[in-house]
mmCIF file of C-alpha atoms in Angstrom:
data_model
loop_
_atom_site.group_PDB
_atom_site.id
_atom_site.type_symbol
_atom_site.label_atom_id
_atom_site.label_comp_id
_atom_site.label_asym_id
_atom_site.label_seq_id
_atom_site.Cartn_x
_atom_site.Cartn_y
_atom_site.Cartn_z
ATOM 1 C CA UNK A 1 -147.002 -43.615 -102.702
ATOM 2 C CA UNK A 2 -144.702 -46.074 -104.500
ATOM 3 C CA UNK A 3 -147.093 -48.935 -105.305
ATOM 4 C CA UNK A 4 -146.126 -52.386 -106.501
ATOM 5 C CA UNK A 5 -147.326 -53.581 -109.899
ATOM 6 C CA UNK A 6 -149.765 -55.920 -108.164
ATOM 7 C CA UNK A 7 -151.322 -53.046 -106.221
ATOM 8 C CA UNK A 8 -151.539 -50.856 -109.324
ATOM 9 C CA UNK A 9 -153.204 -53.617 -111.333
ATOM 10 C CA UNK A 10 -155.693 -54.415 -108.568
ATOM 11 C CA UNK A 11 -156.657 -50.739 -108.444
ATOM 12 C CA UNK A 12 -157.313 -50.752 -112.204
ATOM 13 C CA UNK A 13 -160.220 -53.188 -111.826
ATOM 14 C CA UNK A 14 -163.032 -50.594 -111.505
ATOM 15 C CA UNK A 15 -162.034 -48.814 -114.717
ATOM 16 C CA UNK A 16 -161.481 -52.088 -116.566
ATOM 17 C CA UNK A 17 -164.877 -53.482 -115.568
ATOM 18 C CA UNK A 18 -166.694 -50.275 -116.507
ATOM 19 C CA UNK A 19 -165.150 -50.374 -119.981
ATOM 20 C CA UNK A 20 -165.631 -54.116 -120.298
ATOM 21 C CA UNK A 21 -169.365 -54.009 -119.537
ATOM 22 C CA UNK A 22 -169.879 -51.380 -122.235
ATOM 23 C CA UNK A 23 -167.634 -52.909 -124.902
ATOM 24 C CA UNK A 24 -168.887 -56.470 -124.392
ATOM 25 C CA UNK A 25 -172.606 -55.711 -124.446
ATOM 26 C CA UNK A 26 -173.153 -56.702 -128.086
ATOM 27 C CA UNK A 27 -170.856 -59.754 -127.872
ATOM 28 C CA UNK A 28 -172.611 -61.013 -124.738
ATOM 29 C CA UNK A 29 -176.021 -60.424 -126.339
ATOM 30 C CA UNK A 30 -174.999 -62.472 -129.405
ATOM 31 C CA UNK A 31 -173.605 -65.229 -127.231
ATOM 32 C CA UNK A 32 -176.733 -65.467 -125.098
ATOM 33 C CA UNK A 33 -178.916 -65.570 -128.214
ATOM 34 C CA UNK A 34 -176.902 -68.567 -129.395
ATOM 35 C CA UNK A 35 -177.002 -70.238 -125.985
ATOM 36 C CA UNK A 36 -180.763 -69.883 -125.772
ATOM 37 C CA UNK A 37 -181.104 -71.437 -129.214
ATOM 38 C CA UNK A 38 -178.853 -74.349 -128.268
ATOM 39 C CA UNK A 39 -180.551 -74.756 -124.864
ATOM 40 C CA UNK A 40 -177.612 -76.573 -123.220
ATOM 41 C CA UNK A 41 -178.218 -79.158 -120.529
ATOM 42 C CA UNK A 42 -174.764 -78.742 -118.966
ATOM 43 C CA UNK A 43 -172.123 -76.052 -118.491
ATOM 44 C CA UNK A 44 -168.588 -77.452 -118.541
ATOM 45 C CA UNK A 45 -165.945 -75.207 -116.946
ATOM 46 C CA UNK A 46 -162.310 -75.396 -118.059
ATOM 47 C CA UNK A 47 -159.554 -73.504 -116.224
ATOM 48 C CA UNK A 48 -156.458 -73.637 -114.051
ATOM 49 C CA UNK A 49 -155.428 -71.642 -110.966
ATOM 50 C CA UNK A 50 -157.258 -68.335 -110.562
ATOM 51 C CA UNK A 51 -159.203 -69.067 -113.749
ATOM 52 C CA UNK A 52 -160.434 -72.333 -112.257
ATOM 53 C CA UNK A 53 -161.458 -70.469 -109.109
ATOM 54 C CA UNK A 54 -163.440 -68.060 -111.267
ATOM 55 C CA UNK A 55 -165.104 -71.144 -112.724
ATOM 56 C CA UNK A 56 -166.190 -72.213 -109.226
ATOM 57 C CA UNK A 57 -167.822 -68.798 -108.864
ATOM 58 C CA UNK A 58 -169.511 -69.452 -112.219
ATOM 59 C CA UNK A 59 -170.722 -72.842 -110.994
ATOM 60 C CA UNK A 60 -172.528 -71.343 -108.022
ATOM 61 C CA UNK A 61 -173.785 -68.395 -110.075
ATOM 62 C CA UNK A 62 -175.242 -70.397 -112.974
ATOM 63 C CA UNK A 63 -176.681 -73.136 -110.806
ATOM 64 C CA UNK A 64 -178.356 -70.592 -108.496
ATOM 65 C CA UNK A 65 -179.651 -68.253 -111.187
ATOM 66 C CA UNK A 66 -180.190 -70.527 -114.213
ATOM 67 C CA UNK A 67 -180.805 -73.921 -112.643
ATOM 68 C CA UNK A 68 -178.247 -75.505 -114.992
ATOM 69 C CA UNK A 69 -175.783 -78.087 -113.669
ATOM 70 C CA UNK A 70 -172.148 -77.032 -113.935
ATOM 71 C CA UNK A 71 -169.238 -79.482 -114.090
ATOM 72 C CA UNK A 72 -165.528 -78.747 -113.763
ATOM 73 C CA UNK A 73 -163.108 -80.289 -116.221
ATOM 74 C CA UNK A 74 -160.417 -82.596 -114.891
ATOM 75 C CA UNK A 75 -157.698 -81.503 -117.311
ATOM 76 C CA UNK A 76 -155.725 -84.734 -116.960
ATOM 77 C CA UNK A 77 -158.536 -86.678 -118.646
ATOM 78 C CA UNK A 78 -157.593 -85.300 -122.057
ATOM 79 C CA UNK A 79 -153.977 -84.351 -121.432
ATOM 80 C CA UNK A 80 -152.670 -87.364 -119.495
ATOM 81 C CA UNK A 81 -155.201 -90.175 -119.871
ATOM 82 C CA UNK A 82 -156.021 -89.317 -123.500
ATOM 83 C CA UNK A 83 -159.726 -89.978 -122.992
ATOM 84 C CA UNK A 84 -162.569 -88.353 -124.930
ATOM 85 C CA UNK A 85 -165.701 -87.198 -123.092
ATOM 86 C CA UNK A 86 -169.165 -87.127 -124.657
ATOM 87 C CA UNK A 87 -170.307 -83.510 -124.342
ATOM 88 C CA UNK A 88 -173.191 -83.206 -126.786
ATOM 89 C CA UNK A 89 -175.665 -80.667 -125.454
ATOM 90 C CA UNK A 90 -173.041 -78.940 -123.294
ATOM 91 C CA UNK A 91 -171.504 -75.498 -123.468
ATOM 92 C CA UNK A 92 -167.844 -75.426 -122.444
ATOM 93 C CA UNK A 93 -166.721 -72.139 -120.888
ATOM 94 C CA UNK A 94 -162.945 -71.900 -121.047
ATOM 95 C CA UNK A 95 -161.328 -69.326 -118.772
ATOM 96 C CA UNK A 96 -157.754 -68.230 -119.350
ATOM 97 C CA UNK A 97 -155.726 -65.046 -118.991
ATOM 98 C CA UNK A 98 -153.104 -65.990 -121.576
ATOM 99 C CA UNK A 99 -154.963 -68.534 -123.717
ATOM 100 C CA UNK A 100 -151.687 -70.411 -124.165
ATOM 101 C CA UNK A 101 -151.418 -73.098 -121.458
ATOM 102 C CA UNK A 102 -151.059 -76.481 -123.209
ATOM 103 C CA UNK A 103 -153.444 -78.342 -120.903
ATOM 104 C CA UNK A 104 -156.172 -75.733 -121.386
ATOM 105 C CA UNK A 105 -155.795 -75.926 -125.152
ATOM 106 C CA UNK A 106 -155.844 -79.729 -125.101
ATOM 107 C CA UNK A 107 -158.998 -79.869 -122.980
ATOM 108 C CA UNK A 108 -160.709 -77.274 -125.168
ATOM 109 C CA UNK A 109 -159.871 -79.249 -128.295
ATOM 110 C CA UNK A 110 -161.265 -82.355 -126.622
ATOM 111 C CA UNK A 111 -164.451 -80.559 -125.562
ATOM 112 C CA UNK A 112 -165.070 -79.443 -129.145
ATOM 113 C CA UNK A 113 -164.452 -82.945 -130.436
ATOM 114 C CA UNK A 114 -166.885 -84.236 -127.830
ATOM 115 C CA UNK A 115 -169.660 -82.036 -129.185
ATOM 116 C CA UNK A 116 -169.612 -79.051 -126.814
ATOM 117 C CA UNK A 117 -170.155 -75.480 -127.947
ATOM 118 C CA UNK A 118 -166.999 -73.720 -126.758
ATOM 119 C CA UNK A 119 -166.749 -70.196 -125.366
ATOM 120 C CA UNK A 120 -163.485 -68.563 -124.284
ATOM 121 C CA UNK A 121 -163.291 -65.890 -121.620
ATOM 122 C CA UNK A 122 -159.756 -64.822 -122.424
ATOM 123 C CA UNK A 123 -157.608 -61.756 -121.949
ATOM 124 C CA UNK A 124 -155.365 -62.267 -124.988
ATOM 125 C CA UNK A 125 -157.643 -62.173 -128.032
ATOM 126 C CA UNK A 126 -154.753 -63.159 -130.333
ATOM 127 C CA UNK A 127 -154.061 -66.377 -128.406
ATOM 128 C CA UNK A 128 -154.391 -69.921 -129.759
ATOM 129 C CA UNK A 129 -157.386 -70.410 -127.452
ATOM 130 C CA UNK A 130 -159.250 -67.488 -129.005
ATOM 131 C CA UNK A 131 -158.697 -68.970 -132.475
ATOM 132 C CA UNK A 132 -159.844 -72.420 -131.396
ATOM 133 C CA UNK A 133 -163.253 -71.778 -129.803
ATOM 134 C CA UNK A 134 -166.707 -71.095 -131.242
ATOM 135 C CA UNK A 135 -167.152 -67.761 -129.431
ATOM 136 C CA UNK A 136 -164.916 -65.321 -127.562
ATOM 137 C CA UNK A 137 -165.845 -62.879 -124.814
ATOM 138 C CA UNK A 138 -162.722 -60.822 -124.099
ATOM 139 C CA UNK A 139 -161.803 -59.959 -120.539
ATOM 140 C CA UNK A 140 -160.316 -56.643 -121.700
ATOM 141 C CA UNK A 141 -158.156 -56.462 -118.572
ATOM 142 C CA UNK A 142 -155.082 -55.234 -120.425
ATOM 143 C CA UNK A 143 -151.604 -56.630 -119.865
ATOM 144 C CA UNK A 144 -151.201 -58.147 -116.410
ATOM 145 C CA UNK A 145 -147.530 -57.974 -115.455
ATOM 146 C CA UNK A 146 -147.680 -59.152 -111.851
ATOM 147 C CA UNK A 147 -147.518 -62.941 -111.600
ATOM 148 C CA UNK A 148 -150.387 -63.013 -109.090
ATOM 149 C CA UNK A 149 -153.629 -62.410 -110.979
ATOM 150 C CA UNK A 150 -155.883 -59.656 -109.642
ATOM 151 C CA UNK A 151 -157.641 -57.541 -112.249
ATOM 152 C CA UNK A 152 -158.032 -60.463 -114.676
ATOM 153 C CA UNK A 153 -159.774 -62.526 -111.978
ATOM 154 C CA UNK A 154 -162.176 -59.691 -111.138
ATOM 155 C CA UNK A 155 -162.745 -59.065 -114.850
ATOM 156 C CA UNK A 156 -163.624 -62.750 -115.302
ATOM 157 C CA UNK A 157 -166.199 -62.621 -112.508
ATOM 158 C CA UNK A 158 -167.784 -59.540 -114.058
ATOM 159 C CA UNK A 159 -168.020 -61.296 -117.450
ATOM 160 C CA UNK A 160 -169.690 -64.291 -115.817
ATOM 161 C CA UNK A 161 -172.176 -61.965 -114.113
ATOM 162 C CA UNK A 162 -172.797 -60.151 -117.407
ATOM 163 C CA UNK A 163 -173.534 -63.421 -119.227
ATOM 164 C CA UNK A 164 -175.750 -64.659 -116.391
ATOM 165 C CA UNK A 165 -177.781 -61.465 -116.166
ATOM 166 C CA UNK A 166 -178.346 -61.399 -119.929
ATOM 167 C CA UNK A 167 -179.116 -65.130 -120.146
ATOM 168 C CA UNK A 168 -181.626 -64.938 -117.298
ATOM 169 C CA UNK A 169 -183.103 -61.649 -118.472
ATOM 170 C CA UNK A 170 -182.423 -60.228 -115.014
ATOM 171 C CA UNK A 171 -182.716 -56.453 -115.248
ATOM 172 C CA UNK A 172 -182.010 -56.029 -111.515
ATOM 173 C CA UNK A 173 -178.656 -57.794 -111.787
ATOM 174 C CA UNK A 174 -177.866 -55.943 -115.023
ATOM 175 C CA UNK A 175 -178.524 -52.645 -113.273
ATOM 176 C CA UNK A 176 -176.381 -53.721 -110.310
ATOM 177 C CA UNK A 177 -173.455 -54.293 -112.669
ATOM 178 C CA UNK A 178 -173.602 -50.676 -113.824
ATOM 179 C CA UNK A 179 -172.953 -49.608 -110.221
ATOM 180 C CA UNK A 180 -170.176 -52.150 -109.647
ATOM 181 C CA UNK A 181 -167.215 -49.979 -110.779
ATOM 182 C CA UNK A 182 -168.104 -47.178 -108.365
ATOM 183 C CA UNK A 183 -168.646 -49.672 -105.544
ATOM 184 C CA UNK A 184 -165.214 -51.154 -106.235
ATOM 185 C CA UNK A 185 -163.681 -47.687 -106.068
ATOM 186 C CA UNK A 186 -165.358 -47.128 -102.717
ATOM 187 C CA UNK A 187 -163.921 -50.376 -101.357
ATOM 188 C CA UNK A 188 -160.428 -49.360 -102.487
ATOM 189 C CA UNK A 189 -160.592 -46.370 -100.140
ATOM 190 C CA UNK A 190 -161.852 -48.365 -97.151
ATOM 191 C CA UNK A 191 -159.600 -49.450 -94.250
ATOM 192 C CA UNK A 192 -157.412 -52.532 -94.358
ATOM 193 C CA UNK A 193 -159.101 -55.664 -92.985
ATOM 194 C CA UNK A 194 -156.505 -58.415 -93.382
ATOM 195 C CA UNK A 195 -153.682 -56.927 -91.330
ATOM 196 C CA UNK A 196 -150.036 -57.850 -91.094
ATOM 197 C CA UNK A 197 -150.378 -58.128 -87.316
ATOM 198 C CA UNK A 198 -152.931 -60.939 -87.782
ATOM 199 C CA UNK A 199 -150.814 -62.744 -90.363
ATOM 200 C CA UNK A 200 -147.397 -62.505 -88.690
ATOM 201 C CA UNK A 201 -145.995 -65.800 -87.441
ATOM 202 C CA UNK A 202 -148.741 -67.626 -89.339
ATOM 203 C CA UNK A 203 -147.652 -70.724 -91.239
ATOM 204 C CA UNK A 204 -151.064 -72.333 -91.788
ATOM 205 C CA UNK A 205 -154.578 -70.970 -92.044
ATOM 206 C CA UNK A 206 -158.054 -71.945 -93.193
ATOM 207 C CA UNK A 207 -160.342 -69.737 -95.277
ATOM 208 C CA UNK A 208 -164.044 -70.260 -94.598
ATOM 209 C CA UNK A 209 -166.897 -69.270 -96.909
ATOM 210 C CA UNK A 210 -170.263 -70.558 -98.030
ATOM 211 C CA UNK A 211 -171.672 -70.627 -101.569
ATOM 212 C CA UNK A 212 -170.207 -67.755 -103.535
ATOM 213 C CA UNK A 213 -168.123 -66.945 -100.471
ATOM 214 C CA UNK A 214 -166.511 -70.373 -100.676
ATOM 215 C CA UNK A 215 -165.913 -69.809 -104.406
ATOM 216 C CA UNK A 216 -163.832 -66.688 -103.780
ATOM 217 C CA UNK A 217 -162.289 -68.370 -100.748
ATOM 218 C CA UNK A 218 -160.372 -70.654 -103.089
ATOM 219 C CA UNK A 219 -158.775 -67.601 -104.688
ATOM 220 C CA UNK A 220 -158.043 -66.066 -101.275
ATOM 221 C CA UNK A 221 -156.276 -69.259 -100.190
ATOM 222 C CA UNK A 222 -154.236 -69.351 -103.405
ATOM 223 C CA UNK A 223 -153.038 -65.774 -102.961
ATOM 224 C CA UNK A 224 -152.055 -66.388 -99.341
ATOM 225 C CA UNK A 225 -149.842 -69.212 -100.639
ATOM 226 C CA UNK A 226 -148.547 -67.392 -103.730
ATOM 227 C CA UNK A 227 -147.920 -63.947 -102.312
ATOM 228 C CA UNK A 228 -147.193 -64.573 -98.617
ATOM 229 C CA UNK A 229 -145.966 -68.154 -98.559
ATOM 230 C CA UNK A 230 -148.641 -69.059 -95.993
ATOM 231 C CA UNK A 231 -150.166 -72.514 -96.386
ATOM 232 C CA UNK A 232 -153.904 -71.933 -96.695
ATOM 233 C CA UNK A 233 -156.876 -74.132 -97.476
ATOM 234 C CA UNK A 234 -160.369 -73.019 -98.449
ATOM 235 C CA UNK A 235 -163.360 -74.840 -97.021
ATOM 236 C CA UNK A 236 -167.087 -74.457 -97.168
ATOM 237 C CA UNK A 237 -167.885 -73.525 -93.570
ATOM 238 C CA UNK A 238 -170.407 -76.388 -93.522
ATOM 239 C CA UNK A 239 -167.816 -78.863 -94.811
ATOM 240 C CA UNK A 240 -165.239 -77.683 -92.276
ATOM 241 C CA UNK A 241 -167.451 -78.812 -89.403
ATOM 242 C CA UNK A 242 -167.444 -82.365 -90.842
ATOM 243 C CA UNK A 243 -164.011 -83.379 -89.554
ATOM 244 C CA UNK A 244 -161.427 -80.665 -90.332
ATOM 245 C CA UNK A 245 -162.755 -78.570 -87.427
ATOM 246 C CA UNK A 246 -160.546 -80.705 -85.147
ATOM 247 C CA UNK A 247 -157.662 -78.552 -86.427
ATOM 248 C CA UNK A 248 -158.834 -75.654 -84.244
ATOM 249 C CA UNK A 249 -157.684 -77.603 -81.183
ATOM 250 C CA UNK A 250 -154.186 -76.585 -82.304
ATOM 251 C CA UNK A 251 -155.174 -72.890 -82.099
ATOM 252 C CA UNK A 252 -155.545 -72.602 -85.855
ATOM 253 C CA UNK A 253 -155.998 -69.127 -87.309
ATOM 254 C CA UNK A 254 -158.955 -68.784 -89.666
ATOM 255 C CA UNK A 255 -160.225 -66.170 -92.096
ATOM 256 C CA UNK A 256 -163.998 -66.022 -92.547
ATOM 257 C CA UNK A 257 -165.422 -64.418 -95.709
ATOM 258 C CA UNK A 258 -168.907 -62.982 -95.224
ATOM 259 C CA UNK A 259 -171.243 -62.483 -98.188
ATOM 260 C CA UNK A 260 -174.651 -61.013 -97.444
ATOM 261 C CA UNK A 261 -176.790 -63.427 -99.425
ATOM 262 C CA UNK A 262 -179.048 -66.418 -98.724
ATOM 263 C CA UNK A 263 -176.117 -68.352 -97.258
ATOM 264 C CA UNK A 264 -175.274 -65.749 -94.589
ATOM 265 C CA UNK A 265 -177.247 -67.120 -91.589
ATOM 266 C CA UNK A 266 -175.970 -70.662 -92.190
ATOM 267 C CA UNK A 267 -172.390 -69.461 -92.639
ATOM 268 C CA UNK A 268 -172.527 -67.216 -89.566
ATOM 269 C CA UNK A 269 -173.664 -70.124 -87.414
ATOM 270 C CA UNK A 270 -170.786 -72.302 -88.604
ATOM 271 C CA UNK A 271 -168.204 -69.541 -88.094
ATOM 272 C CA UNK A 272 -169.485 -68.949 -84.568
ATOM 273 C CA UNK A 273 -169.209 -72.688 -83.943
ATOM 274 C CA UNK A 274 -165.570 -72.584 -85.002
ATOM 275 C CA UNK A 275 -164.894 -69.567 -82.786
ATOM 276 C CA UNK A 276 -166.568 -71.264 -79.824
ATOM 277 C CA UNK A 277 -164.147 -74.161 -80.238
ATOM 278 C CA UNK A 278 -161.223 -71.797 -79.709
ATOM 279 C CA UNK A 279 -160.198 -70.792 -83.231
ATOM 280 C CA UNK A 280 -158.736 -67.348 -83.757
ATOM 281 C CA UNK A 281 -160.810 -65.852 -86.569
ATOM 282 C CA UNK A 282 -160.567 -62.724 -88.692
ATOM 283 C CA UNK A 283 -163.856 -61.725 -90.338
ATOM 284 C CA UNK A 284 -163.736 -60.077 -93.762
ATOM 285 C CA UNK A 285 -166.847 -58.359 -95.083
ATOM 286 C CA UNK A 286 -167.982 -55.335 -97.060
ATOM 287 C CA UNK A 287 -170.886 -52.978 -96.519
ATOM 288 C CA UNK A 288 -173.798 -54.771 -98.154
ATOM 289 C CA UNK A 289 -176.163 -51.798 -98.129
ATOM 290 C CA UNK A 290 -177.356 -51.161 -101.664
ATOM 291 C CA UNK A 291 -175.158 -53.948 -103.042
ATOM 292 C CA UNK A 292 -176.623 -56.830 -105.048
ATOM 293 C CA UNK A 293 -175.656 -60.096 -103.284
ATOM 294 C CA UNK A 294 -174.225 -61.614 -106.483
ATOM 295 C CA UNK A 295 -171.910 -58.620 -106.881
ATOM 296 C CA UNK A 296 -170.657 -58.404 -103.290
ATOM 297 C CA UNK A 297 -168.020 -61.186 -103.699
ATOM 298 C CA UNK A 298 -166.157 -58.941 -106.155
ATOM 299 C CA UNK A 299 -166.057 -56.141 -103.609
ATOM 300 C CA UNK A 300 -164.638 -58.449 -100.976
ATOM 301 C CA UNK A 301 -161.971 -59.688 -103.401
ATOM 302 C CA UNK A 302 -161.045 -56.119 -104.295
ATOM 303 C CA UNK A 303 -160.379 -55.396 -100.621
ATOM 304 C CA UNK A 304 -158.483 -58.669 -100.123
ATOM 305 C CA UNK A 305 -156.143 -58.136 -103.077
ATOM 306 C CA UNK A 306 -155.048 -54.773 -101.726
ATOM 307 C CA UNK A 307 -154.666 -56.149 -98.206
ATOM 308 C CA UNK A 308 -152.581 -59.170 -99.182
ATOM 309 C CA UNK A 309 -150.307 -57.016 -101.361
ATOM 310 C CA UNK A 310 -149.775 -54.573 -98.495
ATOM 311 C CA UNK A 311 -149.011 -57.425 -96.106
ATOM 312 C CA UNK A 312 -146.420 -58.800 -98.519
ATOM 313 C CA UNK A 313 -144.737 -55.413 -98.840
ATOM 314 C CA UNK A 314 -144.674 -54.910 -95.072
ATOM 315 C CA UNK A 315 -143.196 -58.389 -94.611
ATOM 316 C CA UNK A 316 -140.374 -57.594 -97.034
ATOM 317 C CA UNK A 317 -141.697 -59.881 -99.787
ATOM 318 C CA UNK A 318 -142.019 -59.091 -103.497
ATOM 319 C CA UNK A 319 -145.735 -59.337 -104.382
ATOM 320 C CA UNK A 320 -145.028 -58.904 -108.106
ATOM 321 C CA UNK A 321 -142.767 -61.923 -108.513
ATOM 322 C CA UNK A 322 -143.321 -64.718 -105.978
ATOM 323 C CA UNK A 323 -140.507 -67.303 -106.033
ATOM 324 C CA UNK A 324 -140.915 -70.239 -108.386
ATOM 325 C CA UNK A 325 -143.940 -68.920 -110.317
ATOM 326 C CA UNK A 326 -144.444 -67.888 -113.938
ATOM 327 C CA UNK A 327 -147.304 -66.082 -115.649
ATOM 328 C CA UNK A 328 -147.971 -68.885 -118.145
ATOM 329 C CA UNK A 329 -147.729 -72.341 -116.607
ATOM 330 C CA UNK A 330 -146.600 -75.081 -119.011
ATOM 331 C CA UNK A 331 -148.516 -78.119 -117.782
ATOM 332 C CA UNK A 332 -149.783 -80.981 -119.884
#
């Protein structure tokens, strides 16, 4: 099989995560020791694009498991408005594949000046970002050649889970992470869920999730735009009912992401509501048997990345180099 670079990189995720969990164990332990000593009152997430979407996953994860409020940086505050935030008592987690985007560097510099303890989750350990922060946890995803991020996004989620499990002292979650690479490999061999037949003639779609499902839904929507040129928006299924649901009157196609965690019964009710109103809906889910609920979003993303790449190839698109995009985005 002649696979695209995007498909090859997505399939590398299980091996990368297995190696990452082992190699980062001491670094994560040191970081968590420092974080416990500092006892932060706020986690401040800095990122753009897929990295920002990983930060949304981190927001749900840390607020659920640690009870710490998580705020997302508005990068224009430092870069455009030239304003300095007061971040004493905060830990700033900066997520970046390249560690070179000017707006990320500017916001990180500002966070340090504001008193935050800064931590970079970065793939390029020689980057300016890695030199700037107080602590670095490498993603160890290797070079990512395809413009659309896949393995680096999954590697970021696994780092966030690793930090959370260690910080919380959660041996069950730590044990679940050791099984994650094999579970990802299993998902790779499972049947396609997001089919070309469902996506053909689709110009607009809505991605529905709840909690951690909504977090990964933002990344799903981005890839539908980047790779397939389909306009897609991610909504919390609860939020969608508050107004945007009127869109289904126009026979809107939807994609529902199902995570088997505490949010599932609430999400299922909302998705059924949307279906009852006439929306065409494709349900994406993975076998949750024996899978920790905090880990299952990664399995669903693994399946989605392979599906969206295959759809692009079948539609005659180039998944490795979507038009108008670059790997490092030069925004201020």
